[in-house]
Coordinates of C-alpha atoms and ligand atoms in Angstrom, one line a residue:
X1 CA 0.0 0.0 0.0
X2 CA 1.5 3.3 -0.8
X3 CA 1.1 6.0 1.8
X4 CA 0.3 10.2 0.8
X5 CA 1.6 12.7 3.3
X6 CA -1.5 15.0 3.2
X7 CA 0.4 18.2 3.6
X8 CA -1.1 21.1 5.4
X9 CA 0.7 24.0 3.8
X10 CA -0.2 27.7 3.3
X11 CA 2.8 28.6 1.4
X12 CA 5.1 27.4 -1.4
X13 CA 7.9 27.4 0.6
X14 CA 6.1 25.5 3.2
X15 CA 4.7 23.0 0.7
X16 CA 8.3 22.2 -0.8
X17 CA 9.7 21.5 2.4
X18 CA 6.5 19.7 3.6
X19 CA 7.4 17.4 0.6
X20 CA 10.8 16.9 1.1
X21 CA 10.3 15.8 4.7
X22 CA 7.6 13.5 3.6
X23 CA 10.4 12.0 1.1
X24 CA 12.9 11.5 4.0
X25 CA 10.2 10.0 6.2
X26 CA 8.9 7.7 3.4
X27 CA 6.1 8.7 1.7
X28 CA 5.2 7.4 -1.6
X29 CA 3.6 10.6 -2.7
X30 CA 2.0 13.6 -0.9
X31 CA -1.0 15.6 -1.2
X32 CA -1.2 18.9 -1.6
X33 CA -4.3 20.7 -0.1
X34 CA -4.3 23.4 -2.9
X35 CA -7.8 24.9 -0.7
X36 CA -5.0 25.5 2.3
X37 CA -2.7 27.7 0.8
X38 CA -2.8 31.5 1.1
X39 CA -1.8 31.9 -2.5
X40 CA -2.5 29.0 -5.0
X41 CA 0.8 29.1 -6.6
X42 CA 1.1 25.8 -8.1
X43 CA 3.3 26.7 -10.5
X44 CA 5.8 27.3 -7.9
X45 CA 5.3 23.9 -6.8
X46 CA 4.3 21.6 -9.0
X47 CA 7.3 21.9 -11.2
X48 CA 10.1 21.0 -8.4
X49 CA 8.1 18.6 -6.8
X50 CA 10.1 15.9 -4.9
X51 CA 7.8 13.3 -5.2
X52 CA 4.4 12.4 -7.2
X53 CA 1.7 14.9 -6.0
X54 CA -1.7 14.3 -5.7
X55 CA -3.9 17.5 -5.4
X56 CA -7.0 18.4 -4.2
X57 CA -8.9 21.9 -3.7
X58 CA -11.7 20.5 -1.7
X59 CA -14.4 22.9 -1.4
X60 CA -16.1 24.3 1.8
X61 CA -19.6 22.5 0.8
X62 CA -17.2 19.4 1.3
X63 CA -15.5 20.1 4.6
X64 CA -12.5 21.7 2.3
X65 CA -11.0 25.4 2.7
X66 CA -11.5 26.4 -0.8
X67 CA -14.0 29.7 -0.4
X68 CA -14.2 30.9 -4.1
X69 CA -16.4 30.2 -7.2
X70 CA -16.5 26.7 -8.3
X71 CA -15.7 28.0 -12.0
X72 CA -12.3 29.4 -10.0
X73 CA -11.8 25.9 -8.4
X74 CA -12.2 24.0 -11.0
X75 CA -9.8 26.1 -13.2
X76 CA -7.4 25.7 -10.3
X77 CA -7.4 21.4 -10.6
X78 CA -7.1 22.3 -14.5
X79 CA -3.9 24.4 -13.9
X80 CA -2.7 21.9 -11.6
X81 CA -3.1 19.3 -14.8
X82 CA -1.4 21.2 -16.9
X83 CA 1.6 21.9 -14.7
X84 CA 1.7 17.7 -14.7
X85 CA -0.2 16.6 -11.1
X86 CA 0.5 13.0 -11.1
X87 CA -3.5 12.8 -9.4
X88 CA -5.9 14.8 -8.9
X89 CA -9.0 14.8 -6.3
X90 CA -12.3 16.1 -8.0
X91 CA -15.7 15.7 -5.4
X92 CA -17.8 13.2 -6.9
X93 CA -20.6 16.1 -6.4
X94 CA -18.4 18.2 -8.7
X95 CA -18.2 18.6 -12.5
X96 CA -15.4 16.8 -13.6
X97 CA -15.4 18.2 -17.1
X98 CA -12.2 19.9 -17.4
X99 CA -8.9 18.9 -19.3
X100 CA -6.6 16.6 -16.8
X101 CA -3.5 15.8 -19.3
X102 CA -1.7 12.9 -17.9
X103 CA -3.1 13.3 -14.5
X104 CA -4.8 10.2 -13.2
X105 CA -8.3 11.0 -11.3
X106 CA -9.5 10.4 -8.3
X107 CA -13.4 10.7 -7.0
X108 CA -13.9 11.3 -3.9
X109 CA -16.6 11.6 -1.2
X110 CA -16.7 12.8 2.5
X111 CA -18.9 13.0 5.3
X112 CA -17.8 14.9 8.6
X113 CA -20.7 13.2 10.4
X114 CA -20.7 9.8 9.7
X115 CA -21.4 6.9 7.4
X116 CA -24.2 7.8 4.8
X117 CA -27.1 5.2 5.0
X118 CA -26.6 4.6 1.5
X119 CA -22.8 4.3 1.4
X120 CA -22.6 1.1 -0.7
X121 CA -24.9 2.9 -3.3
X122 CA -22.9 6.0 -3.5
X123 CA -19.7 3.6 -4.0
X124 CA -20.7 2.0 -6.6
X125 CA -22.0 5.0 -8.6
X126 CA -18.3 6.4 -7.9
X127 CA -17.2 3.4 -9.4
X128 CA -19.1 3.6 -12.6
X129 CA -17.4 7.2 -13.5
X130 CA -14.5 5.0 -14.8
X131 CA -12.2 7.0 -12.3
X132 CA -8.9 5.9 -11.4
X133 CA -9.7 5.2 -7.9
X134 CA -12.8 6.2 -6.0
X135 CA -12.1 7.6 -2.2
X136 CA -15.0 7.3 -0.1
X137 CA -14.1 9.1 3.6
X138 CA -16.3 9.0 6.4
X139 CA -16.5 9.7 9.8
X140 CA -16.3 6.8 12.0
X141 CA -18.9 7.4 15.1
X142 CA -18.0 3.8 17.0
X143 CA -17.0 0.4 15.9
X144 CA -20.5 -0.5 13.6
X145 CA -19.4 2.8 11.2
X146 CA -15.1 1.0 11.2
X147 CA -16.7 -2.3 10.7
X148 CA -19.4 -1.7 8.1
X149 CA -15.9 0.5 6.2
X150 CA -14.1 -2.8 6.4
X151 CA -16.5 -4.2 4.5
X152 CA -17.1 -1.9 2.1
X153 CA -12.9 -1.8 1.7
X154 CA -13.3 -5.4 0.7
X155 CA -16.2 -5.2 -1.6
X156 CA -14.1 -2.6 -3.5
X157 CA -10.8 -4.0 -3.2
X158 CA -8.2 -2.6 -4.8
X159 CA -10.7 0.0 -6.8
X160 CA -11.2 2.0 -3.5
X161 CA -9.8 4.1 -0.9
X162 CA -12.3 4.0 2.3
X163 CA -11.3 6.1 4.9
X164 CA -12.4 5.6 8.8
X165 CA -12.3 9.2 9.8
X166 CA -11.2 9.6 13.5
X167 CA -10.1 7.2 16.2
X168 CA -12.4 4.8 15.9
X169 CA -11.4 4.4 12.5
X170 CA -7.4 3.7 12.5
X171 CA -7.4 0.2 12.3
X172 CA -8.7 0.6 8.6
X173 CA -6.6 3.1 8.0
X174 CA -3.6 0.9 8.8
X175 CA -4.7 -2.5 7.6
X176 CA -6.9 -1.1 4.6
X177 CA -4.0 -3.0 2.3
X178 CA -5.4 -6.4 3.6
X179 CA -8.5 -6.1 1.5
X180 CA -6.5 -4.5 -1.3
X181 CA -6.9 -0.4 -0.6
X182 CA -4.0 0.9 -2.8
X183 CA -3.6 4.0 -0.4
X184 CA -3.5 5.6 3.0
X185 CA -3.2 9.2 4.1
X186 CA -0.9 9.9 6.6
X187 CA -0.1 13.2 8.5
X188 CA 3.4 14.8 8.5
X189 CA 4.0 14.7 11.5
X190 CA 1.4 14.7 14.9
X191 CA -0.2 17.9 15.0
X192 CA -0.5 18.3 11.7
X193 CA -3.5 16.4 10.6
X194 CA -5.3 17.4 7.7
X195 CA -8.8 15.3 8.2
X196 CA -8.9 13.8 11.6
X197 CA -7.7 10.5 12.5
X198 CA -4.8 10.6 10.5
X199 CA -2.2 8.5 11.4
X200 CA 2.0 10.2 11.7
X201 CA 3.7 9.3 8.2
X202 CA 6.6 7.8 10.5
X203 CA 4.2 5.3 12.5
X204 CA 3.4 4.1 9.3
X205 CA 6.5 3.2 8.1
X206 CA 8.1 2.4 11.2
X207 CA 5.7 0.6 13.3
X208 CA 3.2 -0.3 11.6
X209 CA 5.0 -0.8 8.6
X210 CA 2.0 -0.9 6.3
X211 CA 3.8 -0.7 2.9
X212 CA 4.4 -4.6 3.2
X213 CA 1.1 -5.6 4.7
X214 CA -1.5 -7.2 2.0
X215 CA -3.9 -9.9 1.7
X216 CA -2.4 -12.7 4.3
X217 CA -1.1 -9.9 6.8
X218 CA -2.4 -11.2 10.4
X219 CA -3.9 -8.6 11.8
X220 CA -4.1 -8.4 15.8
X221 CA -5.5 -5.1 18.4
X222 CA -5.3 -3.6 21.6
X223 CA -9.4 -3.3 22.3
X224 CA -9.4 -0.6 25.2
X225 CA -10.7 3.0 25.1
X226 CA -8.7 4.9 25.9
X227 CA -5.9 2.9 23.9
X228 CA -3.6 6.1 22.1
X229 CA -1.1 5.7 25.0
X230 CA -0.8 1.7 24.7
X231 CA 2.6 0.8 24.1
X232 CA 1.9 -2.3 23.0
X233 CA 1.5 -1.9 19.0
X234 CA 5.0 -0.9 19.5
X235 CA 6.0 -4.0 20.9
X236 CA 4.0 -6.4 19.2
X237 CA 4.6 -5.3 15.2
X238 CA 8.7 -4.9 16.6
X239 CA 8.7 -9.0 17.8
X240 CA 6.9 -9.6 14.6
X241 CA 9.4 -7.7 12.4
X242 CA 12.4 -9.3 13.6
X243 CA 10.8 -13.0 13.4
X244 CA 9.9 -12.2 9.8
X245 CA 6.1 -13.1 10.6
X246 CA 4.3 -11.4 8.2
X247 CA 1.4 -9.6 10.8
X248 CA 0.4 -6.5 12.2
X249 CA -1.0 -5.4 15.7
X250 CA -3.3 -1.7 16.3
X251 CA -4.9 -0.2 18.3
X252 CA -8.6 -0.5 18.3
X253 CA -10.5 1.8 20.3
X254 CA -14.1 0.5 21.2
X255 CA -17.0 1.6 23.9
X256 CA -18.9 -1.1 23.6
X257 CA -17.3 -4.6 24.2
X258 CA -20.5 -6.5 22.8
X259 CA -19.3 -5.6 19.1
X260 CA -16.6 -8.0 20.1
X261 CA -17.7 -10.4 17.8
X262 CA -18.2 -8.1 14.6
X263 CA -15.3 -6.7 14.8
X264 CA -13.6 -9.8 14.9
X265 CA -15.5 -11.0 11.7
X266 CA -15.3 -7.3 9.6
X267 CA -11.6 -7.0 10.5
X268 CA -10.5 -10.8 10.3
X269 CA -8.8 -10.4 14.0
X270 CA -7.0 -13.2 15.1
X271 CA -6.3 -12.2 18.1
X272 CA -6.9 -9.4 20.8
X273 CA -5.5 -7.4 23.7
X274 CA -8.3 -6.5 25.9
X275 CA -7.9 -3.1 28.4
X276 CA -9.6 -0.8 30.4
X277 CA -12.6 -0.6 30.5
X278 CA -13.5 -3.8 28.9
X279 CA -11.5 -6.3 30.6
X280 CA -15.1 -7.8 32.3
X281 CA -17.6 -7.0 30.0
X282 CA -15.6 -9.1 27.2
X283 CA -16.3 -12.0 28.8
X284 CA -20.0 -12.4 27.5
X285 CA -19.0 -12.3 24.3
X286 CA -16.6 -15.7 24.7
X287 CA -17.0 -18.7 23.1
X288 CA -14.0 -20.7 25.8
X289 CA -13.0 -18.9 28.9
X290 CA -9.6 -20.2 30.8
X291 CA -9.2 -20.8 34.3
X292 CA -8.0 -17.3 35.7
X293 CA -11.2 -15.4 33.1
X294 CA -13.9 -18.1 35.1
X295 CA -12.3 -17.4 38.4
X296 CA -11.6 -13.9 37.9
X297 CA -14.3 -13.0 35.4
X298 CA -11.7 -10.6 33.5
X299 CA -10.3 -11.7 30.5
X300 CA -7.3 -9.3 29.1
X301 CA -6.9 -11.5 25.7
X302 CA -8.9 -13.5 23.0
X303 CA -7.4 -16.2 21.0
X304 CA -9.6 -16.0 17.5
X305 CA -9.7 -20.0 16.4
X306 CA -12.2 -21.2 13.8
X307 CA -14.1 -18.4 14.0
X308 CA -14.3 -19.4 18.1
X309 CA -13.5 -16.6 20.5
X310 CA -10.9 -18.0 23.2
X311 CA -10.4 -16.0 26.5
X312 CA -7.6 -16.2 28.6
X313 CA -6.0 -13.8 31.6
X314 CA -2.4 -13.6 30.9
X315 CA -2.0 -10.6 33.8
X316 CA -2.5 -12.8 36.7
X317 CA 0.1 -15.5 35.8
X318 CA 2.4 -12.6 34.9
X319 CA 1.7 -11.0 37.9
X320 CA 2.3 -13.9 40.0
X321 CA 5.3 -15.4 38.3
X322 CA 7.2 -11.8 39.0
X323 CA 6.2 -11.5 42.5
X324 CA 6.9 -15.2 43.1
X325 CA 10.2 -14.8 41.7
X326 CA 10.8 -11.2 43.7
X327 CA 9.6 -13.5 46.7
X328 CA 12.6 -15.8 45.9
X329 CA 14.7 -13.6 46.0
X330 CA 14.2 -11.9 48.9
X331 CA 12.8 -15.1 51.0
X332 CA 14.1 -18.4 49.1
X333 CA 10.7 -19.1 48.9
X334 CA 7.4 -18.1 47.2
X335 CA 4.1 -16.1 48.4
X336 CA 2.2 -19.2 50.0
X337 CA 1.8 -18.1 53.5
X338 CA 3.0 -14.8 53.2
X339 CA 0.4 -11.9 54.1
X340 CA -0.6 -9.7 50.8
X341 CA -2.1 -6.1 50.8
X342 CA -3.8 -5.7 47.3
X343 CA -4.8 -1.6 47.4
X344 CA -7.6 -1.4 45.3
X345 CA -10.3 -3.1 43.7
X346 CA -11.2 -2.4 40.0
X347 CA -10.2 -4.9 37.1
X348 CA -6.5 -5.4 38.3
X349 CA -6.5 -5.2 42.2
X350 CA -9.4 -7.9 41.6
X351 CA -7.1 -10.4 39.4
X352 CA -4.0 -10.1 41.8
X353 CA -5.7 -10.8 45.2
X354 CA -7.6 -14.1 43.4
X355 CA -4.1 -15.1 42.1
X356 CA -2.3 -14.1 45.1
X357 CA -5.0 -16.5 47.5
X358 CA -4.5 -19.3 44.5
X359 CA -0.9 -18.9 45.6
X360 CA -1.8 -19.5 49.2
X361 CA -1.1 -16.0 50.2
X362 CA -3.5 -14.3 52.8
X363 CA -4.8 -11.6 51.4
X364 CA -6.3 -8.3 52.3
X365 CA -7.8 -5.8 50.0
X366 CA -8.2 -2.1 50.8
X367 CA -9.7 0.5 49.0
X368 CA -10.3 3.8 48.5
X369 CA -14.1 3.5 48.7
X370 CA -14.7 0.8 51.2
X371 CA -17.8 -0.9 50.3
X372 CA -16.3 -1.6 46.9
X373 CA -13.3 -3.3 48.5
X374 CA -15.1 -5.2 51.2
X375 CA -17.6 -6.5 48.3
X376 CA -14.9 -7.5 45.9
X377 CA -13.0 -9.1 49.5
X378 CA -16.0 -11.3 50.1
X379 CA -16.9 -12.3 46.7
X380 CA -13.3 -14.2 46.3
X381 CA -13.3 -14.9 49.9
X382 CA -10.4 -12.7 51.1
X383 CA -9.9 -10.1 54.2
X384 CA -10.5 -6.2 53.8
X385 CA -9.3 -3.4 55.8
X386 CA -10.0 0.0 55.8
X387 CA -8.2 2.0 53.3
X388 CA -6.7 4.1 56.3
X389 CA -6.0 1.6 58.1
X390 CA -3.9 -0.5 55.9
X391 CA -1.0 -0.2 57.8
X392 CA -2.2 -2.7 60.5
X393 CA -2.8 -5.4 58.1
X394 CA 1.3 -5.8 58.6
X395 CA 1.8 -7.6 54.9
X396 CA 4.7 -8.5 53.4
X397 CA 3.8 -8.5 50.2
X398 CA 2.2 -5.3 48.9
X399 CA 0.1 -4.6 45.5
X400 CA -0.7 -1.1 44.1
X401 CA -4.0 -2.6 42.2
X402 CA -4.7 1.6 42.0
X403 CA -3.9 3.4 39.0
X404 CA -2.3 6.5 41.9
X405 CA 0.8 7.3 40.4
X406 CA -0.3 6.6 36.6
X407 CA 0.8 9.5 34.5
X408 CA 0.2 12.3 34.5
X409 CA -0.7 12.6 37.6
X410 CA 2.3 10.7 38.7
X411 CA 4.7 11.5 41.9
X412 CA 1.4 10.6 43.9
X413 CA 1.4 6.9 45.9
X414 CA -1.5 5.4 46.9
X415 CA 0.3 4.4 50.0
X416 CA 2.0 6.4 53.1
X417 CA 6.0 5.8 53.1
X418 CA 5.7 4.2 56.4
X419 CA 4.1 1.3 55.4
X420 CA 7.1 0.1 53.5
X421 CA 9.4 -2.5 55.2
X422 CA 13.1 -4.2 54.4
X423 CA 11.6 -7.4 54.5
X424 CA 8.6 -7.1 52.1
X425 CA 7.9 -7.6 48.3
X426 CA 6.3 -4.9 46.4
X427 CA 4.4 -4.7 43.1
X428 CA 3.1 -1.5 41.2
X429 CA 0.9 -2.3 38.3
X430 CA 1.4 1.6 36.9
X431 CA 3.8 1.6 34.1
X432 CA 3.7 4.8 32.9
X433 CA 5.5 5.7 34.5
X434 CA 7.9 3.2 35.2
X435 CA 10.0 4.8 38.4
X436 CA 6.4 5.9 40.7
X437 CA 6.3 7.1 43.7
X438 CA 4.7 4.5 45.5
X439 CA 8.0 2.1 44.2
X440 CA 10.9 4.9 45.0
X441 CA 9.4 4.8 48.9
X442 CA 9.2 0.7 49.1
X443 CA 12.4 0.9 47.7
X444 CA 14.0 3.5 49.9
X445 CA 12.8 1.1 52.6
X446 CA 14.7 -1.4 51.4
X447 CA 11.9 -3.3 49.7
X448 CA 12.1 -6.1 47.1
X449 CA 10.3 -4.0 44.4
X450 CA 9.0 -5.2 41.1
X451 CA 7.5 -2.9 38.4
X452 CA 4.6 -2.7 35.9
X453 CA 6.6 -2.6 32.9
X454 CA 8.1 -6.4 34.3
X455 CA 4.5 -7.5 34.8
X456 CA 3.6 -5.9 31.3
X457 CA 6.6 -7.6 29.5
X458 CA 5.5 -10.8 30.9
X459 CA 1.6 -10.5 30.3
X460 CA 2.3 -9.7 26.7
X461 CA 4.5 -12.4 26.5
X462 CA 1.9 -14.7 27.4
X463 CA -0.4 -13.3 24.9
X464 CA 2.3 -13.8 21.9
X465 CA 2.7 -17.6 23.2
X466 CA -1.0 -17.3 22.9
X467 CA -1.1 -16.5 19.2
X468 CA 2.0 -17.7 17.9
X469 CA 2.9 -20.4 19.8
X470 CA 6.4 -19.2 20.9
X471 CA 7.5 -16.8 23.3
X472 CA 8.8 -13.6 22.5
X473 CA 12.7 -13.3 21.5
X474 CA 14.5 -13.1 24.9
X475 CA 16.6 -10.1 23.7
X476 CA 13.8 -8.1 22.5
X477 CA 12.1 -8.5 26.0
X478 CA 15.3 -7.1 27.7
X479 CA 15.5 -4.1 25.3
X480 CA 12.1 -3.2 25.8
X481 CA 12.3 -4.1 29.5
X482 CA 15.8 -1.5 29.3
X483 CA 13.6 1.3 27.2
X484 CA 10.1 1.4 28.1
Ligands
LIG1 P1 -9.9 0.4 37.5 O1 -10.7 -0.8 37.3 O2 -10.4 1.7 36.9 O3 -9.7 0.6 39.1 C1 -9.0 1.7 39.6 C2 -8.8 1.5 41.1 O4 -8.0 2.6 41.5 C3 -10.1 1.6 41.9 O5 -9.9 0.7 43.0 C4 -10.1 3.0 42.4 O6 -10.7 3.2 43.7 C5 -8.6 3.3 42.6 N1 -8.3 4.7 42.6 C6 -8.4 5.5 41.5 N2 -8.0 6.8 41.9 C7 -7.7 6.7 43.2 C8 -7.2 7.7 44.1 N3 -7.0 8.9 43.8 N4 -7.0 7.3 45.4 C9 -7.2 6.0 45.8 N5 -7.6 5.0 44.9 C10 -7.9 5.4 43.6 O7 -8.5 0.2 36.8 P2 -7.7 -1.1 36.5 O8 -8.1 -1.7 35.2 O9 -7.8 -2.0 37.7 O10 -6.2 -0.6 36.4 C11 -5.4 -0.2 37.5 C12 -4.0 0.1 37.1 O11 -3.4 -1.1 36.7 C13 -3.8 1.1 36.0 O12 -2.8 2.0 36.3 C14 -3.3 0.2 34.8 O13 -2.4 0.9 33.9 C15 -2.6 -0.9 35.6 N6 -2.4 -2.1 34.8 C16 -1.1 -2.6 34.6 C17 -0.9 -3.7 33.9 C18 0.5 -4.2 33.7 O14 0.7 -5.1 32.9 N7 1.5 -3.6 34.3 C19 -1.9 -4.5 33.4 C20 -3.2 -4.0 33.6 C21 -3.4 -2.8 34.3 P3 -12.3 3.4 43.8 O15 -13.0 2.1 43.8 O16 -12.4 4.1 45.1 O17 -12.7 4.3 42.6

């Protein structure tokens, strides 16, 4: 798939350099927004053009910036021809009657608001102009309008560009090339979107690399909302890169977990990350559920296998593996016995005290708002104390299930420094950032002290051996455990 910088320039000068940058960074070719510039001076432009430029004066009746006659416009797109556009973008609601030289044309069609009810209809008449390519960009409102664009991506194939408009659309913006979509439109750099939900030109190249995806590309997501921040897309399409497995891992942002399933289907998923807030709800849309999802009803990952959704919890084994190891070391033995503090009791703090009593710990739970935490204590049959109060509970092993100290509100702990012993084992679940608070006090205390970015390495571990069937490469796990 080729990717077009869509260039937001007001100048010549600006437009030039826009293009060159978009060379360096990759870009196939680059749209110029003739409808932002102060002064349309394509002939200026055009002529020492870097790279193959698509232009487009879209007016304002189509979300555009173009303010003057459509006679004016139109002549505009003509001049652009003549000066040798390699493409160029005519509404399909415009006249298209004007000469175009060598320049190849594209139709397009947007809607600011959503999907049109007729969608399929209006592609298909945009098909039957004979253009080049036919661009149909909508506004995605939730996961229906990105799955119902998937579909229409693969009905056209490689005779349309459908664009998912904002962030519920960016998985099709990335994967598009799976169901044949020649293009994507990329921004130049964050900030500097031209329609919204464009992805940077550099995460397409570099991380999600979508110039190589097509047809048997794997795709994989990170369900969550929000999901922006998730380093995980990161990490997953690097382990994939450097085993040469040809798959691709985004970021899927959903509010309604019950579209699980259509998702799935529209975007041929094979597999899924699951994070706030839809670690629970997931669960009623599973086919198989593993031990920790039926004891903890949370699932963090689906497994998609003949077309049956597999649940697993991979952050309870990960969890437990790094404070048993942490335990180890600071004990020579494990956590059975051992008395846990899990603060909290939302999605996480509710998966850690179930594995840490499957461990044989004893476990308390405190929590901010108390009837919350003694409810969560007595459904899994564990101990509560009063968030206040903690203290007393005299554990040595401590949890921050919280998200306190998650940026950007982070240098705040969920816990006083005094709790902290020498002779206790300490988990924060926050990983961004890595160093909080809450772990620079257990450790000043002499703790045994065990990060979220080590519990996050090793979840997502779990989730690869899940999919793939082999853990992640040892070194990249250190780098990234190094980095993050
Ligand atoms: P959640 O379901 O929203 O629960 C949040 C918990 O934090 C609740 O118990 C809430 O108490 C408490 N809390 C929030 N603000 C507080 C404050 N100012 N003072 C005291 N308590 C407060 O969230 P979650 O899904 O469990 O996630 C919790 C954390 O785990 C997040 O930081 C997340 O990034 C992290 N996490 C890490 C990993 C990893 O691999 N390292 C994996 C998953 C999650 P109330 O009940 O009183 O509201």
């Amino acid at each position: 798939m080729m990717i077009c910088a869509s260039l937001r320039a007001e100048t010549a000068e600006e437009a030039l350099a826009g293009m060159r940058e978009a060379r360096r960074l990759g870009a196939d070719l680059c749209e110029l927004r003739a409808d932002l510039l102060r002064r349309p001076e394509l002939d200026r432009i055009l002529p020492a053009r870097p790279l193959p430029v698509l232009v487009t004066a879209r007016p304002r009746w189509e979300g555009g910036g173009f303010a003057g006659s459509e006679e004016e416009r139109l002549g505009l797109l003509a001049e652009a021809c003549r000066l040798g556009a390699d493409y160029v973008d005519v509404e399909f609601r415009a006249p298209r009657d004007f000469p175009r030289g060598n320049a190849r044309l594209v139709i397009s069609w947007h809607d600011y608001e959503g999907v049109p009810a007729d969608v399929e209809s209006i592609a298909a008449r945009m098909r039957e102009t004979g253009a080049f390519a036919v661009k149909v960009a909508c506004a995605a409102r939730g996961v229906a309008d990105l799955a119902r664009l998937a579909r229409l991506q693969a009905a056209l194939g490689p005779a349309g560009i459908i664009v998912a408009m904002g962030e519920f659309g960016e998985p099709l913006r990335i994967l598009g090339a799976r169901w044949g979509c020649p293009l994507t439109y990329a921004s130049l750099r964050a900030g500097s979107e031209t329609a919204p939900g464009q992805v940077p030109l550099e995460e397409l190249v570099r991380t999600f690399q979508v110039r190589t995806i097509d047809a048997r590309t794997e795709a994989y997501a990170v369900m969550g909302n929000p999901v922006a921040h998730s380093k995980s897309p990161v990490l997953f399409n690097d382990v994939f890169k450097r085993l040469g497995m040809n798959a691709r891992y985004v970021r899927l942002r959903a509010d309604d977990a019950g579209q699980l399933r259509a998702l799935v289907e529209a975007l041929g998923l094979r597999g899924l990350s699951v994070t706030i807030p839809h670690k629970q709800a997931v669960v009623a849309s599973l086919d198989e559920a593993d031990e920790v999802v039926r004891g903890t009803g949370a699932a963090n990952t689906v497994t998609v296998r003949d077309g049956r959704l597999l649940g697993a919890n991979t952050d309870v084994p990960a969890a437990m593996d790094a404070l048993r190891e942490a335990a180890v070391r600071k004990w020579s033995h494990g956590v059975y016995g051992m008395r846990a503090l899990v603060l909290g009791a939302g999605g996480v703090a509710r998966a850690l005290a179930w594995g840490l009593k499957r461990e044989g710990a004893r476990v308390w739970i405190a929590n901010r708002t108390f009837e919350r935490g003694k409810a969560l204590a007595e459904e899994l049959g564990v101990e509560y104390a009063r968030w206040e109060n903690a203290a007393e509970v005299r554990p040595q092993i401590v949890v921050n299930g919280t998200s306190v100290g998650m940026a950007p509100a982070d240098g705040e702990s969920p816990a006083a420094p005094s709790l902290f012993r020498k002779d206790m084992v300490v988990l924060d679940t926050v990983y961004t950032p890595r160093r909080t608070k809450f772990l620079r006090d257990a450790r000043e205390a002499g703790a045994e002290a065990v990060d979220g970015v080590d519990m996050f390495l090793r979840q997502a571990d779990r989730q690869f051996r899940l999919w793939a069937g082999r853990s992640m490469p040892t070194e990249v796990l250190k780098e990234y455990a190094r980095t993050l």
